[in-house]
Coordinates of C-alpha atoms and ligand atoms in Angstrom, one line a residue:
Chain A
M853 CA 0.0 0.0 0.0
T854 CA 1.3 3.5 -0.8
A855 CA 2.0 5.8 2.1
L856 CA -0.4 8.5 3.3
L857 CA 2.4 10.7 4.6
R858 CA 6.0 10.7 3.4
I859 CA 8.7 12.6 5.1
E860 CA 11.8 12.8 2.9
N861 CA 15.2 14.0 4.2
L862 CA 13.5 16.8 6.2
T863 CA 15.8 19.4 7.8
R864 CA 15.1 22.5 9.8
R865 CA 17.6 24.7 11.5
F866 CA 17.2 27.4 14.1
G867 CA 20.3 29.5 13.9
G868 CA 23.2 27.2 14.7
L869 CA 20.9 24.4 16.0
T870 CA 19.6 21.8 13.7
A871 CA 16.3 20.8 15.3
V872 CA 15.4 18.3 12.6
K873 CA 18.2 16.7 10.6
N874 CA 17.7 14.7 7.5
V875 CA 14.7 12.8 8.8
S876 CA 12.7 10.3 6.6
F877 CA 9.9 8.0 7.3
S878 CA 6.4 7.2 6.0
V879 CA 3.1 6.5 7.5
K880 CA 0.6 4.1 5.9
P881 CA -3.1 4.9 5.7
G882 CA -4.9 3.7 8.8
Q883 CA -1.7 3.2 10.7
L884 CA -1.1 4.2 14.4
F885 CA 2.3 5.6 14.1
G886 CA 4.4 6.7 17.1
L887 CA 7.2 9.3 17.1
I888 CA 9.3 9.2 20.2
G889 CA 12.6 10.6 21.5
P890 CA 14.1 12.3 24.5
N891 CA 13.3 16.0 25.3
G892 CA 14.5 18.3 22.6
A893 CA 14.7 15.5 20.0
G894 CA 12.8 17.5 17.5
K895 CA 9.4 15.9 17.6
T896 CA 7.4 19.0 18.0
T897 CA 9.5 20.8 15.4
L898 CA 8.7 17.9 13.0
F899 CA 4.9 18.4 13.7
N900 CA 5.4 22.2 13.1
L901 CA 7.0 21.4 9.8
V902 CA 4.2 19.0 8.8
T903 CA 1.5 21.5 9.7
G904 CA 3.1 24.5 8.1
V905 CA 4.0 26.5 11.3
Y906 CA 7.6 26.4 10.0
A907 CA 8.8 25.9 6.4
P908 CA 11.4 23.1 5.9
D909 CA 15.0 24.2 5.0
E910 CA 15.5 21.0 3.1
G911 CA 13.5 17.9 2.2
A912 CA 9.9 17.2 1.3
I913 CA 6.6 16.4 3.0
V914 CA 4.1 14.6 0.8
L915 CA 0.5 13.9 1.8
G916 CA -1.0 11.3 -0.6
E917 CA 0.1 12.6 -4.0
S918 CA 0.7 16.2 -3.1
S919 CA 3.7 18.0 -1.7
I920 CA 2.7 20.2 1.2
G921 CA 6.0 21.3 2.5
G922 CA 6.0 25.1 3.0
L923 CA 2.3 25.6 2.4
P924 CA 0.6 28.0 4.9
P925 CA -1.0 26.1 7.8
H926 CA -4.6 26.6 6.8
R927 CA -3.9 25.1 3.4
I928 CA -2.4 22.1 5.0
T929 CA -5.4 21.7 7.3
E930 CA -7.6 21.9 4.2
N931 CA -5.6 19.1 2.7
G932 CA -6.6 16.9 5.6
I933 CA -4.0 17.2 8.4
A934 CA -5.1 18.2 11.9
R935 CA -3.2 18.5 15.1
T936 CA -3.2 19.1 18.8
F937 CA -0.7 21.2 20.7
Q938 CA 1.8 20.1 23.3
N939 CA 1.4 23.4 25.1
I940 CA -2.4 23.6 25.0
R941 CA -3.6 26.3 22.6
L942 CA -7.3 26.3 23.1
F943 CA -9.4 29.4 22.3
A944 CA -9.3 30.2 26.0
S945 CA -12.2 32.6 26.5
L946 CA -14.6 30.9 24.1
S947 CA -17.0 28.2 25.2
V948 CA -16.1 24.5 24.9
L949 CA -18.7 24.2 22.1
D950 CA -17.5 27.3 20.3
N951 CA -13.9 26.0 20.3
V952 CA -15.1 23.0 18.3
K953 CA -17.5 25.1 16.1
A954 CA -14.6 27.5 15.2
A955 CA -12.8 24.6 13.8
C956 CA -15.8 23.6 11.6
H957 CA -15.6 26.9 9.8
M958 CA -13.2 25.7 7.1
R959 CA -15.4 22.9 5.8
Q960 CA -19.0 23.7 6.8
S961 CA -19.4 27.5 6.8
S962 CA -21.9 29.3 4.6
S963 CA -20.8 32.5 2.9
L964 CA -20.4 35.8 4.7
F965 CA -23.2 37.2 2.6
S966 CA -25.7 34.5 3.7
G967 CA -24.7 35.1 7.3
L968 CA -25.4 38.8 7.0
F969 CA -28.8 38.2 5.5
R970 CA -29.6 35.1 7.5
T971 CA -30.5 33.1 4.5
R972 CA -31.7 29.5 4.5
A973 CA -28.2 28.3 3.6
F974 CA -26.9 30.1 6.7
H975 CA -29.3 28.4 9.0
A976 CA -28.7 25.0 7.4
A977 CA -24.9 25.4 7.8
E978 CA -25.2 26.5 11.4
E979 CA -27.4 23.6 12.3
G980 CA -25.0 21.2 10.7
I981 CA -22.1 22.8 12.6
D982 CA -24.0 22.6 15.8
S983 CA -25.0 19.0 15.6
F984 CA -21.6 17.8 14.3
S985 CA -19.8 19.7 17.1
R986 CA -22.1 18.3 19.8
R987 CA -21.5 14.8 18.5
L988 CA -17.7 15.3 18.7
L989 CA -18.1 16.6 22.3
E990 CA -20.1 13.5 23.2
L991 CA -17.4 11.3 21.7
L992 CA -14.8 13.0 23.9
H993 CA -17.1 12.9 26.9
L994 CA -17.3 16.7 27.1
D995 CA -20.9 17.1 26.2
G996 CA -21.9 18.2 29.7
L997 CA -19.4 21.0 29.5
A998 CA -20.4 22.6 26.2
A999 CA -21.2 26.0 27.7
E1000 CA -18.2 26.1 30.0
E1001 CA -15.3 28.6 29.2
A1002 CA -12.5 26.5 27.8
A1003 CA -9.9 28.1 30.2
N1004 CA -11.9 26.8 33.2
L1005 CA -11.6 23.1 32.2
P1006 CA -9.2 20.8 34.1
Y1007 CA -6.0 19.9 32.3
G1008 CA -7.1 16.4 31.1
H1009 CA -10.3 17.8 29.7
Q1010 CA -8.5 20.5 27.9
R1011 CA -6.4 17.9 26.1
R1012 CA -9.5 16.1 25.1
L1013 CA -11.1 19.3 23.8
E1014 CA -8.0 19.8 21.7
I1015 CA -8.7 16.4 20.1
A1016 CA -12.4 17.3 19.5
R1017 CA -11.4 20.6 18.0
A1018 CA -8.8 18.9 15.7
L1019 CA -11.4 16.3 14.6
A1020 CA -13.8 19.1 13.7
T1021 CA -11.6 20.0 10.7
Q1022 CA -12.4 16.5 9.3
P1023 CA -8.8 15.3 8.8
R1024 CA -7.4 12.2 7.2
L1025 CA -4.3 12.4 9.3
L1026 CA -4.3 13.4 13.0
L1027 CA -1.2 14.5 14.8
L1028 CA -1.3 14.2 18.5
D1029 CA 1.5 16.0 20.5
E1030 CA 1.7 14.4 23.9
P1031 CA -2.0 14.0 24.4
A1032 CA -1.5 12.0 27.7
A1033 CA 0.7 14.7 29.3
G1034 CA -0.9 15.8 32.6
M1035 CA -3.4 12.9 32.5
N1036 CA -3.8 10.5 35.4
P1037 CA -3.4 6.7 34.8
Q1038 CA -7.1 6.2 34.3
E1039 CA -7.4 9.1 31.9
S1040 CA -4.5 7.8 29.8
Q1041 CA -6.0 4.4 29.8
E1042 CA -9.2 5.9 28.3
L1043 CA -7.1 7.9 25.9
M1044 CA -5.7 4.6 24.5
H1045 CA -9.1 3.3 23.8
L1046 CA -10.1 6.6 22.3
I1047 CA -7.2 6.7 19.9
R1048 CA -8.0 3.2 18.6
R1049 CA -11.6 4.1 18.3
L1050 CA -10.9 7.2 16.4
R1051 CA -8.8 5.3 13.9
D1052 CA -11.5 2.7 13.4
E1053 CA -14.6 4.9 13.3
F1054 CA -13.2 7.9 11.5
H1055 CA -10.8 5.9 9.3
L1056 CA -8.0 8.1 10.5
T1057 CA -4.3 7.8 10.3
I1058 CA -2.7 8.9 13.5
L1059 CA 0.8 10.2 14.2
L1060 CA 1.4 10.2 18.0
V1061 CA 4.2 11.9 19.9
E1062 CA 4.1 10.8 23.5
H1063 CA 6.5 10.4 26.5
N1064 CA 4.2 8.0 28.3
M1065 CA 5.7 4.6 27.1
K1066 CA 2.7 2.6 28.3
V1067 CA 0.5 4.6 25.9
V1068 CA 3.0 4.5 23.0
M1069 CA 3.8 0.8 23.3
G1070 CA 0.1 0.0 23.9
V1071 CA -1.3 1.8 21.0
C1072 CA 1.3 2.2 18.2
E1073 CA 1.9 -0.3 15.4
R1074 CA 5.1 1.2 14.3
I1075 CA 7.4 3.6 16.0
H1076 CA 10.0 6.1 14.7
V1077 CA 12.7 7.2 17.2
M1078 CA 14.5 10.6 17.0
D1079 CA 17.4 11.9 19.1
H1080 CA 19.1 15.3 18.7
G1081 CA 17.1 15.9 15.5
E1082 CA 18.2 12.7 13.8
S1083 CA 16.4 9.4 13.2
I1084 CA 18.0 6.7 15.2
A1085 CA 15.6 3.7 14.9
E1086 CA 12.3 2.5 13.5
G1087 CA 10.3 -0.6 13.9
S1088 CA 7.5 -2.4 15.8
P1089 CA 7.2 -1.5 19.5
E1090 CA 9.1 -4.8 20.3
Q1091 CA 12.0 -4.0 18.0
V1092 CA 12.2 -0.4 19.2
R1093 CA 12.1 -1.4 22.9
R1094 CA 15.1 -3.7 22.4
D1095 CA 17.1 -1.4 20.1
P1096 CA 20.4 -0.6 21.8
K1097 CA 20.6 2.8 20.2
V1098 CA 17.2 3.7 21.6
I1099 CA 18.1 2.4 25.1
E1100 CA 21.3 4.4 24.9
A1101 CA 19.4 7.6 23.8
Y1102 CA 17.0 7.3 26.7
L1103 CA 19.4 6.0 29.4
G1104 CA 22.8 7.3 28.3
G1105 CA 23.8 10.6 29.8
E1106 CA 24.9 13.6 27.8
Chain B
M962 CA -41.8 37.5 5.6
K963 CA -41.2 38.3 9.2
K964 CA -37.9 39.8 8.3
I965 CA -39.4 42.1 5.7
L966 CA -42.0 43.3 8.3
L967 CA -39.3 44.0 10.8
V968 CA -37.3 46.1 8.2
L969 CA -40.5 48.0 7.3
A970 CA -41.3 48.6 11.0
V971 CA -37.8 50.0 11.6
L972 CA -38.0 52.2 8.5
G973 CA -41.5 53.4 9.4
G974 CA -40.7 54.1 13.0
M975 CA -37.7 56.1 12.1
G976 CA -39.5 57.9 9.4
L977 CA -42.2 58.8 11.8
L978 CA -39.7 60.1 14.4
Q979 CA -38.0 62.1 11.8
W980 CA -41.2 63.7 10.7
A981 CA -42.1 64.5 14.3
L982 CA -38.7 66.0 14.9
T983 CA -39.0 68.3 11.8
A984 CA -42.6 69.2 12.4
F985 CA -42.4 70.1 16.1
L986 CA -38.9 70.6 17.2
L987 CA -36.9 71.8 14.3
D988 CA -39.1 74.4 12.9
G989 CA -37.6 77.2 11.0
P990 CA -34.5 77.2 8.8
V991 CA -32.1 76.0 11.5
R992 CA -28.5 75.3 10.5
Q993 CA -27.8 72.4 12.8
G994 CA -31.0 72.1 14.7
P995 CA -31.3 72.6 18.4
Y996 CA -28.5 71.6 20.7
Y997 CA -29.8 68.2 21.8
Y998 CA -30.7 67.2 18.3
Q999 CA -27.1 67.9 17.4
I1000 CA -25.8 65.7 20.2
L1001 CA -28.2 63.0 19.3
M1002 CA -26.9 63.0 15.7
L1003 CA -23.2 63.0 16.9
A1004 CA -24.0 60.2 19.3
G1005 CA -25.4 58.1 16.4
I1006 CA -22.4 58.8 14.3
N1007 CA -20.1 57.9 17.1
V1008 CA -22.0 54.6 17.7
I1009 CA -21.4 53.7 14.1
L1010 CA -17.7 54.4 14.5
A1011 CA -17.3 52.5 17.8
V1012 CA -19.3 49.5 16.7
S1013 CA -17.3 49.2 13.5
L1014 CA -13.9 49.6 15.1
N1015 CA -14.9 47.0 17.6
L1016 CA -15.0 44.4 14.8
T1017 CA -11.3 44.8 14.3
N1018 CA -10.1 45.7 17.8
G1019 CA -12.6 43.8 20.0
I1020 CA -13.7 40.8 17.9
T1021 CA -10.6 40.0 15.8
G1022 CA -8.1 41.2 18.4
Q1023 CA -6.0 43.4 16.1
F1024 CA -5.1 46.9 17.2
S1025 CA -6.1 49.6 14.8
I1026 CA -5.6 53.2 15.9
G1027 CA -6.4 55.0 12.7
H1028 CA -10.2 54.8 12.5
A1029 CA -10.5 58.6 12.1
G1030 CA -8.6 58.3 8.8
F1031 CA -11.4 56.2 7.3
F1032 CA -13.9 58.5 8.9
A1033 CA -12.2 61.4 7.2
I1034 CA -12.0 59.7 3.8
G1035 CA -15.8 58.9 3.9
A1036 CA -16.6 62.5 5.0
Y1037 CA -14.5 64.2 2.4
V1038 CA -15.2 61.9 -0.6
A1039 CA -19.0 62.0 0.1
A1040 CA -19.0 65.7 0.6
S1041 CA -17.0 66.2 -2.6
V1042 CA -19.5 64.2 -4.5
S1043 CA -22.3 66.4 -3.2
V1044 CA -20.6 69.6 -3.8
Y1045 CA -19.1 68.9 -7.2
A1046 CA -21.4 66.4 -8.8
G1047 CA -24.5 67.4 -6.8
P1048 CA -25.8 70.2 -9.0
T1049 CA -25.7 68.0 -12.1
L1050 CA -27.4 65.1 -10.3
Q1051 CA -30.0 67.5 -8.9
G1052 CA -30.9 68.6 -12.4
S1053 CA -31.7 65.1 -13.4
L1054 CA -33.8 64.6 -10.3
A1055 CA -35.8 67.7 -10.8
G1056 CA -39.1 65.9 -11.0
L1057 CA -38.8 64.4 -7.5
P1058 CA -40.1 66.1 -4.3
S1059 CA -37.2 67.6 -2.4
F1060 CA -36.9 65.1 0.4
A1061 CA -36.7 62.2 -2.1
A1062 CA -34.2 64.0 -4.2
D1063 CA -32.1 64.8 -1.1
S1064 CA -32.2 61.1 -0.1
V1065 CA -31.1 59.9 -3.5
L1066 CA -28.2 62.4 -3.4
L1067 CA -27.2 61.4 0.1
L1068 CA -27.2 57.7 -0.9
V1069 CA -25.1 58.4 -4.0
A1070 CA -22.6 60.5 -2.0
S1071 CA -22.5 58.0 0.9
A1072 CA -21.9 55.1 -1.5
A1073 CA -18.9 56.9 -2.8
G1074 CA -17.7 57.7 0.7
V1075 CA -18.1 54.1 1.8
A1076 CA -16.4 52.7 -1.3
A1077 CA -13.5 55.0 -0.9
A1078 CA -13.0 54.2 2.8
A1079 CA -13.3 50.4 2.1
A1080 CA -10.8 50.7 -0.6
A1081 CA -8.4 52.6 1.7
G1082 CA -9.1 49.9 4.3
W1083 CA -8.0 47.2 1.9
L1084 CA -4.8 49.1 0.9
V1085 CA -3.8 49.6 4.5
G1086 CA -4.9 46.3 5.8
M1087 CA -3.6 44.0 3.1
P1088 CA 0.1 44.5 3.8
S1089 CA 0.0 45.2 7.6
L1090 CA -2.4 42.4 8.6
R1091 CA -0.2 39.8 7.0
L1092 CA 2.3 40.3 9.7
R1093 CA 1.7 39.2 13.3
G1094 CA 2.3 41.8 16.0
D1095 CA 1.9 45.5 16.3
Y1096 CA 2.4 46.5 12.7
L1097 CA -1.3 47.4 12.3
A1098 CA -1.1 49.8 15.1
I1099 CA 1.9 51.5 13.7
V1100 CA 0.6 51.6 10.1
T1101 CA -2.9 52.8 11.0
L1102 CA -1.4 55.5 13.2
G1103 CA 0.7 56.8 10.3
F1104 CA -2.1 56.3 7.9
G1105 CA -4.5 58.5 9.9
E1106 CA -2.0 61.4 10.0
I1107 CA -1.1 61.1 6.3
I1108 CA -4.7 61.3 5.3
R1109 CA -5.2 64.3 7.4
V1110 CA -2.2 66.1 6.1
L1111 CA -3.1 65.2 2.5
I1112 CA -6.6 66.6 2.9
L1113 CA -5.1 69.7 4.5
N1114 CA -3.3 70.3 1.2
I1115 CA -6.1 69.7 -1.2
D1116 CA -7.5 73.1 -2.1
A1117 CA -10.6 71.7 -3.8
V1118 CA -11.9 70.5 -0.4
G1119 CA -11.0 73.7 1.4
G1120 CA -7.5 72.8 2.7
A1121 CA -6.8 74.6 6.0
R1122 CA -9.9 76.8 5.6
G1123 CA -12.2 73.8 5.9
F1124 CA -14.7 72.5 3.4
T1125 CA -17.8 74.6 3.2
G1126 CA -21.1 74.5 1.2
I1127 CA -21.9 70.9 1.9
P1128 CA -25.7 70.4 1.6
R1129 CA -27.5 69.2 4.7
Y1130 CA -28.9 65.8 3.5
S1131 CA -28.4 63.6 6.6
N1132 CA -30.9 63.7 9.4
F1133 CA -32.2 61.6 12.2
F1134 CA -33.7 59.0 9.8
W1135 CA -30.5 58.3 7.9
V1136 CA -28.2 58.3 10.9
G1137 CA -30.6 56.0 12.8
L1138 CA -30.6 53.7 9.8
G1139 CA -26.8 53.8 9.7
V1140 CA -26.7 52.8 13.4
V1141 CA -29.1 50.0 12.8
A1142 CA -27.1 48.8 9.8
A1143 CA -23.8 48.9 11.7
I1144 CA -25.1 47.1 14.7
S1145 CA -27.0 44.4 12.8
T1146 CA -24.1 43.8 10.5
V1147 CA -21.5 43.4 13.2
R1148 CA -24.0 41.4 15.3
H1149 CA -24.8 39.0 12.4
I1150 CA -21.1 38.6 11.7
V1151 CA -20.2 37.8 15.3
R1152 CA -23.0 35.3 15.6
S1153 CA -22.0 33.2 12.6
S1154 CA -19.3 30.9 11.6
H1155 CA -17.3 33.8 10.3
G1156 CA -17.6 35.5 13.7
R1157 CA -16.2 32.5 15.4
A1158 CA -13.3 32.4 13.0
L1159 CA -12.6 36.1 13.9
L1160 CA -12.8 35.3 17.6
S1161 CA -10.5 32.3 17.2
I1162 CA -7.9 34.7 15.6
R1163 CA -8.2 36.9 18.7
E1164 CA -7.8 34.0 21.0
D1165 CA -4.8 32.3 19.4
E1166 CA -3.7 33.0 15.9
I1167 CA -1.5 29.9 15.5
A1168 CA -4.3 27.6 16.7
A1169 CA -6.8 29.4 14.4
Q1170 CA -4.6 28.7 11.4
A1171 CA -4.1 25.1 12.4
M1172 CA -7.9 24.7 12.5
G1173 CA -8.0 25.9 8.9
V1174 CA -8.9 29.6 9.4
A1175 CA -7.4 31.7 6.6
V1176 CA -6.2 34.2 9.1
T1177 CA -5.1 37.1 6.8
R1178 CA -8.2 36.9 4.7
H1179 CA -10.5 37.1 7.7
K1180 CA -8.5 39.9 9.3
V1181 CA -8.6 41.9 6.2
T1182 CA -12.3 41.3 5.6
A1183 CA -13.2 42.4 9.1
F1184 CA -10.9 45.5 8.8
V1185 CA -12.4 46.5 5.4
I1186 CA -16.0 46.2 6.7
G1187 CA -15.0 48.3 9.7
A1188 CA -13.4 50.9 7.4
A1189 CA -16.5 50.9 5.2
F1190 CA -18.7 51.8 8.2
A1191 CA -16.3 54.5 9.3
G1192 CA -16.7 55.8 5.8
L1193 CA -20.5 55.8 6.2
A1194 CA -20.2 57.6 9.5
G1195 CA -18.1 60.2 7.7
S1196 CA -20.6 60.7 4.9
L1197 CA -23.4 61.2 7.4
F1198 CA -21.2 63.5 9.5
G1199 CA -20.3 65.9 6.6
H1200 CA -23.9 66.1 5.4
F1201 CA -25.0 67.0 8.9
T1202 CA -22.5 69.6 9.9
M1203 CA -22.3 71.1 6.4
Y1204 CA -18.7 71.9 7.1
L1205 CA -15.6 69.8 7.4
H1206 CA -12.3 70.6 8.9
T1207 CA -9.3 68.3 9.4
N1208 CA -9.3 69.2 13.1
S1209 CA -12.2 66.8 13.5
F1210 CA -10.1 63.9 12.2
T1211 CA -6.9 64.0 14.2
F1212 CA -5.4 61.3 16.2
V1213 CA -7.5 62.5 19.1
K1214 CA -10.6 61.3 17.3
S1215 CA -9.1 57.8 16.7
F1216 CA -8.1 57.7 20.4
E1217 CA -11.6 58.8 21.4
I1218 CA -13.2 55.9 19.5
I1219 CA -10.8 53.5 21.1
I1220 CA -11.8 54.8 24.6
M1221 CA -15.4 54.3 23.6
I1222 CA -14.9 50.6 23.0
A1223 CA -12.6 50.2 26.0
L1224 CA -15.1 51.9 28.3
G1225 CA -18.0 49.8 27.0
G1226 CA -16.0 46.6 27.0
L1227 CA -13.8 45.4 24.1
G1228 CA -15.7 42.9 22.0
S1229 CA -19.1 43.8 23.4
L1230 CA -21.5 45.3 20.9
A1231 CA -23.8 46.9 23.4
G1232 CA -20.7 48.1 25.3
A1233 CA -19.4 49.9 22.2
A1234 CA -22.7 51.6 21.6
L1235 CA -23.0 52.6 25.2
G1236 CA -19.4 53.9 25.3
A1237 CA -20.0 56.0 22.2
V1238 CA -23.1 57.6 23.7
V1239 CA -21.4 58.3 27.1
L1240 CA -18.4 59.8 25.4
T1241 CA -20.5 62.0 23.3
V1242 CA -22.7 63.3 26.1
L1243 CA -20.1 63.6 28.9
P1244 CA -17.8 66.1 27.2
E1245 CA -20.9 68.2 26.5
L1246 CA -21.7 68.3 30.2
F1247 CA -18.2 69.3 31.1
R1248 CA -17.6 71.8 28.3
G1249 CA -15.6 74.0 30.8
F1250 CA -12.9 71.3 30.9
A1251 CA -12.6 71.0 27.1
E1252 CA -8.8 71.7 27.1
Y1253 CA -8.2 68.9 29.5
R1254 CA -10.0 66.4 27.2
M1255 CA -6.9 64.4 26.3
V1256 CA -5.7 64.3 30.0
I1257 CA -9.1 63.1 31.1
Y1258 CA -9.2 60.4 28.3
A1259 CA -5.8 59.1 29.3
L1260 CA -6.8 59.0 32.9
A1261 CA -10.1 57.3 32.1
L1262 CA -8.2 54.7 30.1
I1263 CA -5.8 54.0 32.9
L1264 CA -8.6 53.7 35.4
I1265 CA -10.5 51.4 33.2
M1266 CA -7.5 49.1 32.8
I1267 CA -6.9 49.0 36.5
Y1268 CA -10.4 48.7 37.9
R1269 CA -12.5 47.3 35.2
P1270 CA -10.3 45.8 32.4
Q1271 CA -13.3 44.1 30.9
G1272 CA -15.1 47.5 30.4
L1273 CA -18.6 48.3 31.5
L1274 CA -20.4 45.6 29.6
G1275 CA -17.6 43.4 28.3
K1276 CA -16.5 39.9 29.3
G1277 CA -13.1 39.9 27.6
R1278 CA -10.1 41.9 28.7
F1279 CA -8.9 45.2 27.2
L1280 CA -5.7 43.9 25.9
G1281 CA -6.8 40.3 25.4
R1282 CA -5.3 37.3 26.9
G1283 CA -2.0 37.5 25.2
K1284 CA -0.2 34.3 24.5
D1285 CA 3.4 33.9 23.4
K1286 CA 4.4 31.5 20.7
Ligands
ATP581 N1 11.3 28.3 17.3 C1 12.4 27.8 17.7 N2 13.5 28.6 17.8 C2 14.7 28.1 18.2 N3 14.9 26.8 18.7 C3 13.8 26.0 18.6 C4 12.5 26.4 18.2 N4 11.7 25.4 18.3 C5 12.4 24.4 18.8 N5 13.7 24.7 19.0 C6 14.7 23.9 19.5 O1 14.7 22.7 18.7 C7 15.0 21.6 19.5 C8 13.9 20.6 19.3 O2 12.8 21.0 20.0 P1 11.4 20.3 20.0 O3 10.4 21.1 20.7 O4 11.1 19.9 18.6 O5 11.7 19.0 20.8 P2 10.7 17.8 21.3 O6 11.2 16.6 20.7 O7 9.3 18.2 20.9 O8 10.9 17.9 22.8 P3 9.9 17.6 24.0 O9 9.8 16.2 24.2 O10 10.5 18.3 25.2 O11 8.6 18.3 23.6 C9 15.1 22.1 20.9 O12 16.5 22.2 21.3 C10 14.5 23.4 20.9 O13 15.0 24.3 21.9
MG582 MG1 7.6 18.5 22.0

């Protein structure tokens, strides 16, 4: 099967520091793919490259058939990639429901004109957005909190709202940046179920960055390991767990 | 059907009020009408200005401080149309009763004022809204001053003497209609998918982009709509005062509009309207302190930020919930 996402010799520098250095891997459609590595390995930078926050210095990013490297972020989202943020970036003073609804804008909005004159198309679109958003909140067990201000949610709930919001853009590929961070063991257990369920029900491909090894090893079918910006290993959870280079990266000192 | 009835009711009600005003209160060939009528009109014009600036500064979270520039463009362009093209147009409308002919002329002039202000909004907004940060504030500040100095040097619109001979077409009816149009436009935008997109930009630009919001396009659209309404306010203003001078369009005016929305509560529509009314009426009550206006404004702004950062009616904060990258 051809890959959904291909990363080819990707490089990104910040001044003298090479945060991502000649990284290549590919993710198959429907795969649960893990990206791990010690702090500062370049995982979030790689996400930022894939989602257009930064443009690559070298290399290519290919989604399906089209090259998306260097496109502006909203174009990349339009192409079917959605993400969550490691340092939560919700629309803090909007309601939980409006956070999700805002992310529906790209695919489901009626025109500005029909909104100004409250046409039938406007009402139809708004109803569609409302019911779709509420379904997503239900799926993430946030439906009781729809009217709550996003900033007031507990940490774990905020992470789930980030996922609901990302799903609202109707992606093919979902990038999760440390979704289990700050979750208690029970929450992260539920998260694992959720990730599998999302893949199956929404036919999603998921790229997961996570430090919680229980979650990574429990969920991912294939794992790519980075250290200091470079790829150091790739394989099944079993292979990666035994790889001496990986053990060295995690256990070895400076 | 219900919508059409509502529109008719608003038009009818305002028409009736206008008739009552002219019949009972404004008898005789008054220049600007009695004092309170004048204040009412200025309050209406300020409401249009505040509500439209709120779309950019309150809803989208960008900081524009040159609203008076668009106000000036609308005023001068519309007035020029009336003064220079008016007589010709008037000739072709000779068959109509005078109030109908005046209304047509006002609409034509305002259309030109609105279009010019919107075009200027696009020219200013397009380059400066692409960039994140405070570029818009700097560019709009410069823009407002450039427009003022430019007008000051155009002899056809009076230059430093001021622009005289503008016919008095605007009245309570048209200003009231402008207020209704501005408020309902902004309200409908805010309570729609587009409004949520604008709010998401205010909340977190990077996240908004990642959720597929075309950030620059939305910012520019909001800015241009705001500029267009400032142009409308200007058109109505010139055709009410019958005289324009660049002193009405200095940085102080832009600052005044910002205070109006800060006082009412940034992002709150009712707050912007309330702030505009309060800031039109209060200075009139304290005319003796006119020279201390700027000092009082600055103090008011500081006090608002300390004691009620969300404004009188607002929920959000004056300077937003800034987030670093
Ligand atoms: N915008 C930036 N400017 C300069 N340096 C940056 C920038 N973004 C990331 N870096 C640097 O790039 C390196 C990789 O950072 P990155 O955030 O991608 O790591 P990570 O693998 O996500 O780490 P963590 O597990 O701690 O989240 C770090 O040394 C970081 O300081
Ligand atoms: Mg990271």
